[in-house]
mmCIF file of C-alpha atoms in Angstrom:
data_model
loop_
_atom_site.group_PDB
_atom_site.id
_atom_site.type_symbol
_atom_site.label_atom_id
_atom_site.label_comp_id
_atom_site.label_asym_id
_atom_site.label_seq_id
_atom_site.Cartn_x
_atom_site.Cartn_y
_atom_site.Cartn_z
ATOM 1 C CA MET A 1 174.053 124.298 200.019
ATOM 2 C CA PRO A 2 170.352 125.347 199.130
ATOM 3 C CA SER A 3 169.577 125.846 195.524
ATOM 4 C CA LEU A 4 168.154 129.171 194.084
ATOM 5 C CA PRO A 5 165.086 128.288 191.709
ATOM 6 C CA LEU A 6 165.784 131.300 189.570
ATOM 7 C CA LEU A 7 169.138 129.712 188.698
ATOM 8 C CA ALA A 8 167.314 126.802 186.826
ATOM 9 C CA ASP A 9 167.767 128.541 183.446
ATOM 10 C CA PHE A 10 170.266 131.189 184.124
ATOM 11 C CA SER A 11 172.399 133.310 181.762
ATOM 12 C CA LEU A 12 175.616 135.173 181.988
ATOM 13 C CA GLU A 13 177.240 138.326 180.836
ATOM 14 C CA MET A 14 180.703 138.874 179.816
ATOM 15 C CA THR A 15 183.003 141.305 177.790
ATOM 16 C CA GLY A 16 184.927 140.489 174.822
ATOM 17 C CA ARG A 17 187.893 140.511 176.911
ATOM 18 C CA ASP A 18 186.621 137.552 178.948
ATOM 19 C CA ALA A 19 186.575 135.250 176.137
ATOM 20 C CA PRO A 20 189.904 133.298 177.211
ATOM 21 C CA ALA A 21 188.195 132.513 180.632
ATOM 22 C CA LEU A 22 185.303 130.531 178.714
ATOM 23 C CA ALA A 23 187.707 127.406 178.662
ATOM 24 C CA ASP A 24 187.678 127.417 182.513
ATOM 25 C CA ALA A 25 184.016 128.379 182.715
ATOM 26 C CA ARG A 26 182.485 125.888 180.407
ATOM 27 C CA GLY A 27 182.779 122.749 182.866
ATOM 28 C CA ALA A 28 180.412 124.548 185.095
ATOM 29 C CA LEU A 29 177.838 125.573 182.397
ATOM 30 C CA PRO A 30 175.161 123.418 181.012
ATOM 31 C CA ALA A 31 175.428 123.087 177.338
ATOM 32 C CA GLY A 32 173.609 125.781 175.371
ATOM 33 C CA THR A 33 173.700 128.328 178.470
ATOM 34 C CA ARG A 34 173.158 131.881 177.141
ATOM 35 C CA VAL A 35 176.043 134.109 177.367
ATOM 36 C CA ASN A 36 175.626 137.814 176.545
ATOM 37 C CA ILE A 37 178.492 139.760 174.853
ATOM 38 C CA THR A 38 178.467 143.581 175.857
ATOM 39 C CA PHE A 39 179.201 146.216 173.314
ATOM 40 C CA LEU A 40 181.798 148.207 175.027
ATOM 41 C CA GLY A 41 183.196 151.395 173.467
ATOM 42 C CA SER A 42 186.662 150.382 174.445
ATOM 43 C CA GLU A 43 186.328 147.036 172.285
ATOM 44 C CA ASP A 44 186.363 146.940 168.481
ATOM 45 C CA HIS A 45 184.534 144.825 166.005
ATOM 46 C CA ASP A 46 186.922 141.957 165.762
ATOM 47 C CA THR A 47 186.982 141.525 169.533
ATOM 48 C CA ARG A 48 183.419 141.140 169.552
ATOM 49 C CA ILE A 49 183.180 138.622 166.970
ATOM 50 C CA ARG A 50 186.044 136.534 168.354
ATOM 51 C CA ALA A 51 184.196 136.515 171.618
ATOM 52 C CA ALA A 52 180.942 135.396 169.878
ATOM 53 C CA ARG A 53 183.005 132.664 168.163
ATOM 54 C CA ALA A 54 184.565 131.541 171.279
ATOM 55 C CA VAL A 55 181.243 131.152 172.948
ATOM 56 C CA VAL A 56 179.895 129.025 169.909
ATOM 57 C CA ASP A 57 183.147 127.018 170.055
ATOM 58 C CA VAL A 58 182.424 125.902 173.744
ATOM 59 C CA GLY A 59 178.854 124.862 173.081
ATOM 60 C CA LEU A 60 177.265 127.868 174.674
ATOM 61 C CA THR A 61 174.657 130.268 173.129
ATOM 62 C CA PRO A 62 176.051 133.737 172.139
ATOM 63 C CA VAL A 63 173.690 136.686 172.664
ATOM 64 C CA ALA A 64 175.622 139.671 171.173
ATOM 65 C CA HIS A 65 174.843 143.137 172.244
ATOM 66 C CA ILE A 66 174.033 146.015 169.688
ATOM 67 C CA ALA A 67 174.374 149.462 171.204
ATOM 68 C CA ALA A 68 172.527 151.733 168.853
ATOM 69 C CA ARG A 69 174.179 154.884 169.735
ATOM 70 C CA ARG A 70 177.529 153.544 169.295
ATOM 71 C CA LEU A 71 177.131 152.527 165.686
ATOM 72 C CA ALA A 72 178.683 154.920 163.307
ATOM 73 C CA SER A 73 176.590 153.849 160.282
ATOM 74 C CA GLU A 74 174.186 151.477 158.791
ATOM 75 C CA GLY A 75 177.138 149.728 157.142
ATOM 76 C CA GLU A 76 178.680 149.007 160.558
ATOM 77 C CA LEU A 77 175.311 147.366 161.707
ATOM 78 C CA GLU A 78 175.258 145.307 158.583
ATOM 79 C CA ARG A 79 178.727 144.300 159.026
ATOM 80 C CA LEU A 80 178.301 143.251 162.690
ATOM 81 C CA LEU A 81 175.192 141.247 161.748
ATOM 82 C CA ALA A 82 176.727 139.521 158.817
ATOM 83 C CA ASP A 83 179.965 138.544 160.743
ATOM 84 C CA LEU A 84 177.679 137.088 163.409
ATOM 85 C CA GLN A 85 175.591 135.271 160.919
ATOM 86 C CA ARG A 86 178.794 133.906 159.165
ATOM 87 C CA ILE A 87 179.951 132.221 162.479
ATOM 88 C CA GLY A 88 176.442 130.961 163.626
ATOM 89 C CA ALA A 89 176.043 133.584 166.341
ATOM 90 C CA SER A 90 173.229 136.020 164.982
ATOM 91 C CA GLU A 91 170.141 133.890 166.100
ATOM 92 C CA ARG A 92 169.818 135.892 169.350
ATOM 93 C CA VAL A 93 170.775 139.648 170.008
ATOM 94 C CA PHE A 94 170.345 142.066 172.720
ATOM 95 C CA VAL A 95 169.542 145.615 171.518
ATOM 96 C CA VAL A 96 170.167 148.701 173.732
ATOM 97 C CA GLY A 97 170.516 152.316 173.163
ATOM 98 C CA GLY A 98 173.943 152.699 174.747
ATOM 99 C CA ASP A 99 175.547 155.190 176.847
ATOM 100 C CA PRO A 100 176.704 158.057 174.515
ATOM 101 C CA ALA A 101 174.572 161.212 174.961
ATOM 102 C CA THR A 102 174.937 161.897 171.221
ATOM 103 C CA PRO A 103 174.640 159.054 168.523
ATOM 104 C CA ALA A 104 177.622 158.370 166.572
ATOM 105 C CA GLY A 105 175.546 157.621 163.489
ATOM 106 C CA PRO A 106 172.017 157.203 162.382
ATOM 107 C CA TYR A 107 170.588 155.201 165.302
ATOM 108 C CA ALA A 108 169.465 157.116 168.316
ATOM 109 C CA SER A 109 167.655 154.237 170.030
ATOM 110 C CA ALA A 110 167.233 150.464 170.115
ATOM 111 C CA LEU A 111 163.750 150.886 168.598
ATOM 112 C CA GLU A 112 165.352 152.353 165.507
ATOM 113 C CA VAL A 113 167.692 149.158 165.220
ATOM 114 C CA ILE A 114 164.716 147.017 165.686
ATOM 115 C CA GLU A 115 162.540 148.709 163.007
ATOM 116 C CA SER A 116 165.553 148.925 160.459
ATOM 117 C CA GLY A 117 164.720 145.351 159.041
ATOM 118 C CA LEU A 118 168.300 144.289 159.358
ATOM 119 C CA LEU A 119 167.914 141.871 162.255
ATOM 120 C CA GLU A 120 165.589 139.368 160.671
ATOM 121 C CA ALA A 121 167.423 139.911 157.395
ATOM 122 C CA HIS A 122 170.517 138.415 159.044
ATOM 123 C CA GLY A 123 168.867 135.583 160.727
ATOM 124 C CA VAL A 124 167.895 137.077 164.109
ATOM 125 C CA ALA A 125 165.084 135.278 165.706
ATOM 126 C CA GLU A 126 165.057 136.826 169.254
ATOM 127 C CA ALA A 127 165.538 140.259 170.362
ATOM 128 C CA GLY A 128 166.547 141.126 173.991
ATOM 129 C CA ILE A 129 165.353 144.466 175.227
ATOM 130 C CA ALA A 130 166.446 146.348 178.365
ATOM 131 C CA GLY A 131 164.312 146.508 181.479
ATOM 132 C CA TYR A 132 165.034 148.978 184.339
ATOM 133 C CA PRO A 133 163.348 148.060 187.594
ATOM 134 C CA ASP A 134 165.471 150.781 189.417
ATOM 135 C CA GLY A 135 164.547 153.273 186.792
ATOM 136 C CA HIS A 136 167.117 155.283 184.603
ATOM 137 C CA PRO A 137 168.912 158.316 185.824
ATOM 138 C CA ASP A 138 168.049 160.205 182.478
ATOM 139 C CA ILE A 139 164.482 158.968 181.713
ATOM 140 C CA ALA A 140 161.250 159.310 183.602
ATOM 141 C CA ASP A 141 159.485 155.949 184.612
ATOM 142 C CA ASP A 142 156.400 156.660 182.336
ATOM 143 C CA ALA A 143 158.862 157.018 179.370
ATOM 144 C CA LEU A 144 160.589 153.901 180.166
ATOM 145 C CA ARG A 145 157.178 151.912 180.167
ATOM 146 C CA SER A 146 156.101 153.420 176.942
ATOM 147 C CA ALA A 147 159.597 152.830 175.345
ATOM 148 C CA LEU A 148 159.423 149.037 176.473
ATOM 149 C CA ALA A 149 156.031 148.483 175.113
ATOM 150 C CA GLU A 150 157.132 150.198 171.905
ATOM 151 C CA LYS A 151 160.108 147.958 171.418
ATOM 152 C CA LEU A 152 158.319 144.770 172.281
ATOM 153 C CA ALA A 153 155.460 145.472 169.812
ATOM 154 C CA ALA A 154 158.333 146.359 167.148
ATOM 155 C CA ALA A 155 159.992 143.181 167.669
ATOM 156 C CA SER A 156 156.854 141.144 167.499
ATOM 157 C CA ALA A 157 155.910 142.973 164.317
ATOM 158 C CA ARG A 158 159.031 142.069 162.713
ATOM 159 C CA GLY A 159 158.602 138.405 163.763
ATOM 160 C CA LEU A 160 161.299 138.642 166.446
ATOM 161 C CA ALA A 161 160.691 136.763 169.772
ATOM 162 C CA PRO A 162 161.286 139.459 172.560
ATOM 163 C CA VAL A 163 163.052 138.847 175.838
ATOM 164 C CA VAL A 164 163.364 141.517 178.608
ATOM 165 C CA VAL A 165 166.890 141.503 180.329
ATOM 166 C CA THR A 166 167.088 143.992 183.327
ATOM 167 C CA GLN A 167 169.977 145.967 184.607
ATOM 168 C CA PHE A 168 171.294 144.540 187.979
ATOM 169 C CA GLY A 169 169.873 145.751 191.127
ATOM 170 C CA PHE A 170 169.909 145.091 194.889
ATOM 171 C CA ASP A 171 166.291 145.541 196.057
ATOM 172 C CA ALA A 172 164.280 142.319 195.656
ATOM 173 C CA ASP A 173 161.168 144.091 196.624
ATOM 174 C CA ARG A 174 161.568 146.903 193.914
ATOM 175 C CA VAL A 175 162.402 144.208 191.329
ATOM 176 C CA ALA A 176 159.267 142.146 192.375
ATOM 177 C CA THR A 177 156.998 145.249 192.138
ATOM 178 C CA TRP A 178 158.517 146.170 188.841
ATOM 179 C CA ILE A 179 157.765 142.671 187.371
ATOM 180 C CA ARG A 180 154.128 142.629 188.683
ATOM 181 C CA ARG A 181 153.445 146.214 187.150
ATOM 182 C CA THR A 182 155.300 144.983 183.826
ATOM 183 C CA ARG A 183 152.913 141.948 183.759
ATOM 184 C CA ALA A 184 149.970 144.008 184.629
ATOM 185 C CA ASP A 185 151.036 146.291 181.608
ATOM 186 C CA GLY A 186 150.314 143.278 179.455
ATOM 187 C CA VAL A 187 153.994 142.320 178.908
ATOM 188 C CA SER A 188 153.986 138.444 178.494
ATOM 189 C CA ALA A 189 157.633 138.034 177.235
ATOM 190 C CA PRO A 190 160.238 135.959 179.231
ATOM 191 C CA ILE A 191 162.075 138.400 181.881
ATOM 192 C CA ARG A 192 165.521 137.747 182.883
ATOM 193 C CA VAL A 193 166.429 139.571 186.129
ATOM 194 C CA GLY A 194 169.765 141.005 186.202
ATOM 195 C CA VAL A 195 172.075 140.445 189.481
ATOM 196 C CA ALA A 196 175.736 140.961 190.205
ATOM 197 C CA GLY A 197 177.482 137.694 190.664
ATOM 198 C CA PRO A 198 179.790 137.079 193.630
ATOM 199 C CA THR A 199 182.661 139.547 193.620
ATOM 200 C CA ASN A 200 185.082 141.365 195.734
ATOM 201 C CA VAL A 201 183.186 143.439 198.286
ATOM 202 C CA ALA A 202 184.951 146.636 197.335
ATOM 203 C CA ARG A 203 184.328 146.256 193.627
ATOM 204 C CA LEU A 204 180.609 145.527 194.298
ATOM 205 C CA VAL A 205 180.424 148.851 196.474
ATOM 206 C CA ARG A 206 181.977 150.787 193.371
ATOM 207 C CA TYR A 207 179.397 149.298 191.060
ATOM 208 C CA ALA A 208 176.749 150.256 193.597
ATOM 209 C CA ARG A 209 177.979 153.988 193.883
ATOM 210 C CA ARG A 210 176.843 154.324 190.218
ATOM 211 C CA PHE A 211 173.219 154.163 191.919
ATOM 212 C CA GLY A 212 173.853 156.701 194.680
ATOM 213 C CA ILE A 213 174.467 156.428 198.472
ATOM 214 C CA GLY A 214 171.095 155.042 199.071
ATOM 215 C CA GLN A 215 171.923 151.891 197.000
ATOM 216 C CA ASN A 216 175.093 151.463 199.073
ATOM 217 C CA ALA A 217 173.058 151.203 202.239
ATOM 218 C CA MET A 218 170.615 148.849 200.324
ATOM 219 C CA ILE A 219 173.421 146.387 199.551
ATOM 220 C CA VAL A 220 174.801 146.498 202.987
ATOM 221 C CA ARG A 221 171.295 145.238 204.118
ATOM 222 C CA LYS A 222 170.663 142.745 201.420
ATOM 223 C CA TYR A 223 174.098 141.354 201.135
ATOM 224 C CA GLY A 224 174.837 141.309 204.794
ATOM 225 C CA PHE A 225 178.419 143.031 205.046
ATOM 226 C CA SER A 226 179.842 146.166 206.618
ATOM 227 C CA LEU A 227 181.186 149.086 204.526
ATOM 228 C CA ALA A 228 183.727 149.128 207.462
ATOM 229 C CA ASN A 229 185.281 146.059 206.213
ATOM 230 C CA LEU A 230 185.571 145.556 202.333
ATOM 231 C CA VAL A 231 187.668 142.588 202.506
ATOM 232 C CA GLY A 232 186.248 139.344 201.038
ATOM 233 C CA GLN A 233 183.392 138.196 198.732
ATOM 234 C CA ALA A 234 179.753 139.044 198.477
ATOM 235 C CA GLY A 235 177.379 137.196 196.814
ATOM 236 C CA PRO A 236 173.639 137.639 195.803
ATOM 237 C CA GLU A 237 172.132 134.719 197.753
ATOM 238 C CA ARG A 238 170.054 136.722 200.134
ATOM 239 C CA PHE A 239 168.729 138.898 197.320
ATOM 240 C CA LEU A 240 167.699 135.945 195.193
ATOM 241 C CA ASP A 241 165.974 133.996 198.081
ATOM 242 C CA ASP A 242 164.013 137.421 198.927
ATOM 243 C CA LEU A 243 163.120 137.767 195.323
ATOM 244 C CA ALA A 244 162.026 134.145 194.840
ATOM 245 C CA ARG A 245 159.721 134.508 197.835
ATOM 246 C CA ALA A 246 158.327 137.666 196.776
ATOM 247 C CA LEU A 247 157.433 136.313 193.234
ATOM 248 C CA ASP A 248 156.117 133.044 194.484
ATOM 249 C CA HIS A 249 153.809 134.667 197.003
ATOM 250 C CA ASP A 250 151.465 135.849 194.087
ATOM 251 C CA GLY A 251 152.453 133.509 191.293
ATOM 252 C CA SER A 252 154.494 136.391 189.326
ATOM 253 C CA ALA A 253 157.464 134.010 188.812
ATOM 254 C CA ARG A 254 156.127 132.658 185.404
ATOM 255 C CA ASP A 255 158.783 133.099 182.641
ATOM 256 C CA ILE A 256 161.315 134.701 185.014
ATOM 257 C CA ALA A 257 165.089 133.496 184.864
ATOM 258 C CA LEU A 258 168.282 134.933 186.192
ATOM 259 C CA HIS A 259 170.815 136.919 184.290
ATOM 260 C CA VAL A 260 174.352 137.119 186.045
ATOM 261 C CA TYR A 261 176.625 139.975 185.554
ATOM 262 C CA ALA A 262 180.173 138.260 185.941
ATOM 263 C CA PHE A 263 181.936 141.137 187.721
ATOM 264 C CA GLY A 264 184.046 138.696 189.836
ATOM 265 C CA GLY A 265 185.149 136.925 186.861
ATOM 266 C CA LEU A 266 183.545 134.537 184.306
ATOM 267 C CA ALA A 267 184.968 131.216 185.587
ATOM 268 C CA ASP A 268 184.159 132.067 189.236
ATOM 269 C CA THR A 269 180.673 133.253 188.531
ATOM 270 C CA ALA A 270 179.912 130.125 186.425
ATOM 271 C CA ARG A 271 181.184 127.831 189.184
ATOM 272 C CA TRP A 272 178.996 129.797 191.742
ATOM 273 C CA ALA A 273 175.826 129.418 189.584
ATOM 274 C CA ALA A 274 176.608 125.739 188.956
ATOM 275 C CA ARG A 275 176.978 125.125 192.961
ATOM 276 C CA HIS A 276 173.575 127.002 193.530
ATOM 277 C CA ARG A 277 171.643 125.347 190.849
#
Protein backbone atom coordinates (compact mmCIF):
# COMPACT_ATOMS: atom_id res chain seq x y z
CA MET A 1 0.00 0.00 0.00
CA PRO A 2 1.62 3.30 -1.06
CA SER A 3 2.30 5.99 1.52
CA LEU A 4 0.91 9.50 1.15
CA PRO A 5 3.55 12.14 1.98
CA LEU A 6 1.06 14.68 3.32
CA LEU A 7 0.14 12.22 6.08
CA ALA A 8 3.60 12.38 7.66
CA ASP A 9 2.28 14.82 10.28
CA PHE A 10 -1.49 14.59 10.02
CA SER A 11 -4.14 15.89 12.39
CA LEU A 12 -7.71 14.74 12.94
CA GLU A 13 -11.01 16.41 13.70
CA MET A 14 -13.62 15.00 16.07
CA THR A 15 -16.73 16.11 17.91
CA GLY A 16 -17.34 15.89 21.63
CA ARG A 17 -19.49 12.83 21.04
CA ASP A 18 -16.50 11.03 19.50
CA ALA A 19 -14.57 11.01 22.78
CA PRO A 20 -15.40 7.35 23.66
CA ALA A 21 -13.85 6.26 20.33
CA LEU A 22 -10.44 7.62 21.35
CA ALA A 23 -9.66 4.40 23.19
CA ASP A 24 -9.96 2.47 19.91
CA ALA A 25 -8.17 5.13 17.86
CA ARG A 26 -5.14 5.72 20.08
CA GLY A 27 -3.27 2.59 18.95
CA ALA A 28 -3.21 3.88 15.37
CA LEU A 29 -2.12 7.42 16.23
CA PRO A 30 1.44 8.56 16.97
CA ALA A 31 1.83 10.09 20.43
CA GLY A 32 1.10 13.80 20.35
CA THR A 33 -1.07 13.70 17.22
CA ARG A 34 -3.22 16.84 17.04
CA VAL A 35 -6.92 16.21 17.52
CA ASN A 36 -9.21 19.17 16.83
CA ILE A 37 -12.45 19.27 18.81
CA THR A 38 -15.31 21.05 17.06
CA PHE A 39 -17.53 23.66 18.73
CA LEU A 40 -20.99 22.40 17.79
CA GLY A 41 -24.12 24.27 18.79
CA SER A 42 -25.68 20.95 19.79
CA GLU A 43 -22.93 20.23 22.36
CA ASP A 44 -22.52 21.99 25.68
CA HIS A 45 -19.51 23.28 27.58
CA ASP A 46 -19.04 20.17 29.70
CA THR A 47 -19.08 17.91 26.63
CA ARG A 48 -16.31 19.97 25.02
CA ILE A 49 -14.17 19.95 28.15
CA ARG A 50 -14.62 16.21 28.67
CA ALA A 51 -13.57 15.62 25.06
CA ALA A 52 -10.45 17.75 25.45
CA ARG A 53 -9.59 15.91 28.66
CA ALA A 54 -10.05 12.55 26.91
CA VAL A 55 -7.60 13.63 24.20
CA VAL A 56 -5.03 14.59 26.85
CA ASP A 57 -5.55 11.35 28.76
CA VAL A 58 -4.62 9.16 25.75
CA GLY A 59 -1.43 11.11 25.05
CA LEU A 60 -2.66 13.16 22.10
CA THR A 61 -2.68 16.94 21.60
CA PRO A 62 -6.07 18.66 21.92
CA VAL A 63 -6.94 21.65 19.73
CA ALA A 64 -10.24 23.01 21.01
CA HIS A 65 -12.37 25.03 18.61
CA ILE A 66 -13.74 28.42 19.64
CA ALA A 67 -16.72 29.60 17.55
CA ALA A 68 -16.90 33.36 18.03
CA ARG A 69 -20.55 33.91 17.12
CA ARG A 70 -21.71 31.05 19.36
CA LEU A 71 -20.28 32.68 22.50
CA ALA A 72 -23.00 34.36 24.53
CA SER A 73 -20.63 36.50 26.61
CA GLU A 74 -17.05 37.34 27.43
CA GLY A 75 -17.55 35.28 30.57
CA GLU A 76 -18.36 32.19 28.49
CA LEU A 77 -15.09 32.57 26.58
CA GLU A 78 -13.17 33.07 29.82
CA ARG A 79 -14.78 29.98 31.35
CA LEU A 80 -13.95 27.86 28.31
CA LEU A 81 -10.33 28.98 28.27
CA ALA A 82 -9.94 28.64 32.04
CA ASP A 83 -11.29 25.09 32.03
CA LEU A 84 -9.07 24.15 29.08
CA GLN A 85 -6.08 25.57 30.93
CA ARG A 86 -7.01 23.68 34.09
CA ILE A 87 -6.82 20.33 32.28
CA GLY A 88 -3.70 21.18 30.27
CA ALA A 89 -5.53 21.69 26.98
CA SER A 90 -5.23 25.41 26.29
CA GLU A 91 -1.88 25.61 24.50
CA ARG A 92 -3.45 25.26 21.05
CA VAL A 93 -6.89 26.43 19.91
CA PHE A 94 -8.66 26.96 16.61
CA VAL A 95 -10.67 30.17 16.31
CA VAL A 96 -13.47 30.48 13.75
CA GLY A 97 -16.39 32.83 13.22
CA GLY A 98 -18.99 30.07 13.34
CA ASP A 99 -22.24 29.43 11.50
CA PRO A 100 -24.85 31.69 13.18
CA ALA A 101 -25.71 34.72 11.06
CA THR A 102 -26.38 36.73 14.22
CA PRO A 103 -23.80 36.59 17.04
CA ALA A 104 -25.09 35.21 20.33
CA GLY A 105 -22.90 37.67 22.23
CA PRO A 106 -20.10 40.23 21.85
CA TYR A 107 -17.94 38.43 19.26
CA ALA A 108 -18.90 38.73 15.61
CA SER A 109 -15.68 37.26 14.19
CA ALA A 110 -12.64 35.16 14.97
CA LEU A 111 -10.56 38.34 14.73
CA GLU A 112 -12.37 39.84 17.72
CA VAL A 113 -11.64 36.75 19.82
CA ILE A 114 -7.96 36.87 18.84
CA GLU A 115 -7.76 40.59 19.66
CA SER A 116 -9.52 40.14 23.03
CA GLY A 117 -6.26 39.28 24.80
CA LEU A 118 -7.95 36.39 26.56
CA LEU A 119 -6.21 33.65 24.58
CA GLU A 120 -2.65 34.39 25.67
CA ALA A 121 -3.89 35.25 29.17
CA HIS A 122 -4.99 31.60 29.50
CA GLY A 123 -1.84 29.97 28.17
CA VAL A 124 -2.69 29.78 24.47
CA ALA A 125 0.50 29.71 22.38
CA GLU A 126 -0.90 28.72 18.97
CA ALA A 127 -4.02 29.95 17.18
CA GLY A 128 -5.54 28.01 14.31
CA ILE A 129 -7.24 30.11 11.62
CA ALA A 130 -9.63 28.93 8.91
CA GLY A 131 -8.69 28.85 5.22
CA TYR A 132 -11.15 28.47 2.34
CA PRO A 133 -9.64 27.06 -0.89
CA ASP A 134 -13.17 26.56 -2.30
CA GLY A 135 -14.32 29.98 -1.17
CA HIS A 136 -17.24 30.77 1.11
CA PRO A 137 -20.87 31.00 -0.02
CA ASP A 138 -21.43 34.26 1.88
CA ILE A 139 -18.02 35.97 1.64
CA ALA A 140 -16.23 37.26 -1.46
CA ASP A 141 -12.75 35.87 -2.18
CA ASP A 142 -11.05 39.27 -1.75
CA ALA A 143 -12.70 39.64 1.65
CA LEU A 144 -11.52 36.16 2.65
CA ARG A 145 -7.94 37.03 1.67
CA SER A 146 -8.06 40.28 3.65
CA ALA A 147 -9.60 38.57 6.68
CA LEU A 148 -6.94 35.86 6.66
CA ALA A 149 -4.18 38.46 6.56
CA GLU A 150 -5.78 40.42 9.41
CA LYS A 151 -6.17 37.37 11.62
CA LEU A 152 -2.63 36.19 10.97
CA ALA A 153 -1.25 39.65 11.79
CA ALA A 154 -3.38 39.92 14.93
CA ALA A 155 -2.25 36.50 16.18
CA SER A 156 1.41 37.30 15.59
CA ALA A 157 1.04 40.68 17.30
CA ARG A 158 -0.31 38.87 20.37
CA GLY A 159 2.61 36.44 20.42
CA LEU A 160 0.45 33.58 19.12
CA ALA A 161 1.88 31.22 16.52
CA PRO A 162 -0.67 31.01 13.68
CA VAL A 163 -1.62 27.85 11.79
CA VAL A 164 -4.02 27.85 8.83
CA VAL A 165 -6.44 24.89 8.71
CA THR A 166 -8.63 24.63 5.62
CA GLN A 167 -12.13 23.38 5.09
CA PHE A 168 -12.29 20.00 3.38
CA GLY A 169 -12.44 19.99 -0.39
CA PHE A 170 -12.38 17.65 -3.37
CA ASP A 171 -10.51 19.54 -6.11
CA ALA A 172 -6.75 19.07 -5.68
CA ASP A 173 -5.91 21.59 -8.39
CA ARG A 174 -8.02 24.26 -6.71
CA VAL A 175 -6.41 23.59 -3.34
CA ALA A 176 -2.91 23.73 -4.85
CA THR A 177 -3.73 27.00 -6.60
CA TRP A 178 -5.04 28.47 -3.34
CA ILE A 179 -1.87 27.41 -1.50
CA ARG A 180 0.35 29.03 -4.16
CA ARG A 181 -1.66 32.25 -4.02
CA THR A 182 -1.64 32.27 -0.23
CA ARG A 183 2.13 31.86 -0.16
CA ALA A 184 2.44 34.60 -2.80
CA ASP A 185 0.41 36.85 -0.49
CA GLY A 186 3.22 36.50 2.04
CA VAL A 187 1.63 33.91 4.32
CA SER A 188 4.42 31.76 5.77
CA ALA A 189 2.37 30.06 8.50
CA PRO A 190 1.99 26.26 8.35
CA ILE A 191 -1.05 25.12 6.38
CA ARG A 192 -3.09 22.03 7.19
CA VAL A 193 -5.16 20.95 4.22
CA GLY A 194 -8.60 19.62 5.11
CA VAL A 195 -9.77 16.39 3.54
CA ALA A 196 -12.70 14.08 4.15
CA GLY A 197 -11.42 10.79 5.53
CA PRO A 198 -12.69 7.47 4.20
CA THR A 199 -16.41 7.14 4.72
CA ASN A 200 -19.60 5.66 3.38
CA VAL A 201 -20.14 6.89 -0.18
CA ALA A 202 -23.70 8.03 0.47
CA ARG A 203 -22.56 10.04 3.50
CA LEU A 204 -19.76 11.64 1.49
CA VAL A 205 -22.22 12.69 -1.19
CA ARG A 206 -24.46 14.26 1.45
CA TYR A 207 -21.55 16.33 2.69
CA ALA A 208 -20.60 17.22 -0.88
CA ARG A 209 -24.09 18.51 -1.62
CA ARG A 210 -23.40 21.37 0.75
CA PHE A 211 -21.11 22.65 -2.01
CA GLY A 212 -23.54 22.22 -4.92
CA ILE A 213 -24.07 19.81 -7.81
CA GLY A 214 -20.77 20.68 -9.46
CA GLN A 215 -18.94 19.40 -6.42
CA ASN A 216 -20.86 16.13 -6.65
CA ALA A 217 -19.48 15.68 -10.15
CA MET A 218 -16.03 16.61 -8.86
CA ILE A 219 -15.91 13.90 -6.20
CA VAL A 220 -17.13 11.33 -8.70
CA ARG A 221 -14.09 12.10 -10.85
CA LYS A 222 -11.58 12.49 -8.03
CA TYR A 223 -12.74 9.63 -5.82
CA GLY A 224 -13.64 7.26 -8.65
CA PHE A 225 -17.13 6.00 -7.85
CA SER A 226 -20.55 6.22 -9.45
CA LEU A 227 -23.49 8.20 -8.10
CA ALA A 228 -25.61 5.33 -9.35
CA ASN A 229 -23.99 3.04 -6.79
CA LEU A 230 -23.71 4.54 -3.32
CA VAL A 231 -22.78 1.32 -1.54
CA GLY A 232 -19.31 0.95 -0.02
CA GLN A 233 -16.52 3.22 1.10
CA ALA A 234 -14.76 6.13 -0.58
CA GLY A 235 -11.34 7.41 0.44
CA PRO A 236 -9.28 10.47 -0.55
CA GLU A 237 -6.22 8.64 -1.90
CA ARG A 238 -6.57 9.97 -5.45
CA PHE A 239 -7.10 13.50 -4.20
CA LEU A 240 -4.02 13.33 -1.98
CA ASP A 241 -1.80 11.85 -4.69
CA ASP A 242 -2.91 14.59 -7.10
CA LEU A 243 -2.33 17.29 -4.49
CA ALA A 244 1.13 15.98 -3.58
CA ARG A 245 2.17 15.96 -7.24
CA ALA A 246 0.79 19.46 -7.82
CA LEU A 247 2.62 20.87 -4.81
CA ASP A 248 5.91 19.06 -5.48
CA HIS A 249 5.90 20.32 -9.06
CA ASP A 250 6.84 23.87 -8.02
CA GLY A 251 8.09 23.42 -4.46
CA SER A 252 4.88 24.68 -2.82
CA ALA A 253 4.75 21.79 -0.34
CA ARG A 254 6.72 23.55 2.41
CA ASP A 255 4.99 23.51 5.78
CA ILE A 256 1.98 21.64 4.38
CA ALA A 257 0.31 18.81 6.31
CA LEU A 258 -3.04 17.08 6.28
CA HIS A 259 -6.09 17.64 8.46
CA VAL A 260 -8.52 14.73 8.24
CA TYR A 261 -12.23 15.14 9.00
CA ALA A 262 -13.40 11.87 10.54
CA PHE A 263 -16.79 11.57 8.86
CA GLY A 264 -16.44 7.80 8.77
CA GLY A 265 -15.70 7.49 12.50
CA LEU A 266 -12.63 8.44 14.52
CA ALA A 267 -11.16 4.96 14.96
CA ASP A 268 -11.57 3.93 11.32
CA THR A 269 -10.11 7.26 10.15
CA ALA A 270 -7.11 6.88 12.46
CA ARG A 271 -6.43 3.36 11.19
CA TRP A 272 -6.69 4.54 7.58
CA ALA A 273 -4.18 7.33 8.24
CA ALA A 274 -1.82 4.91 9.98
CA ARG A 275 -1.91 2.47 7.06
CA HIS A 276 -1.01 5.19 4.58
CA ARG A 277 1.74 6.84 6.60
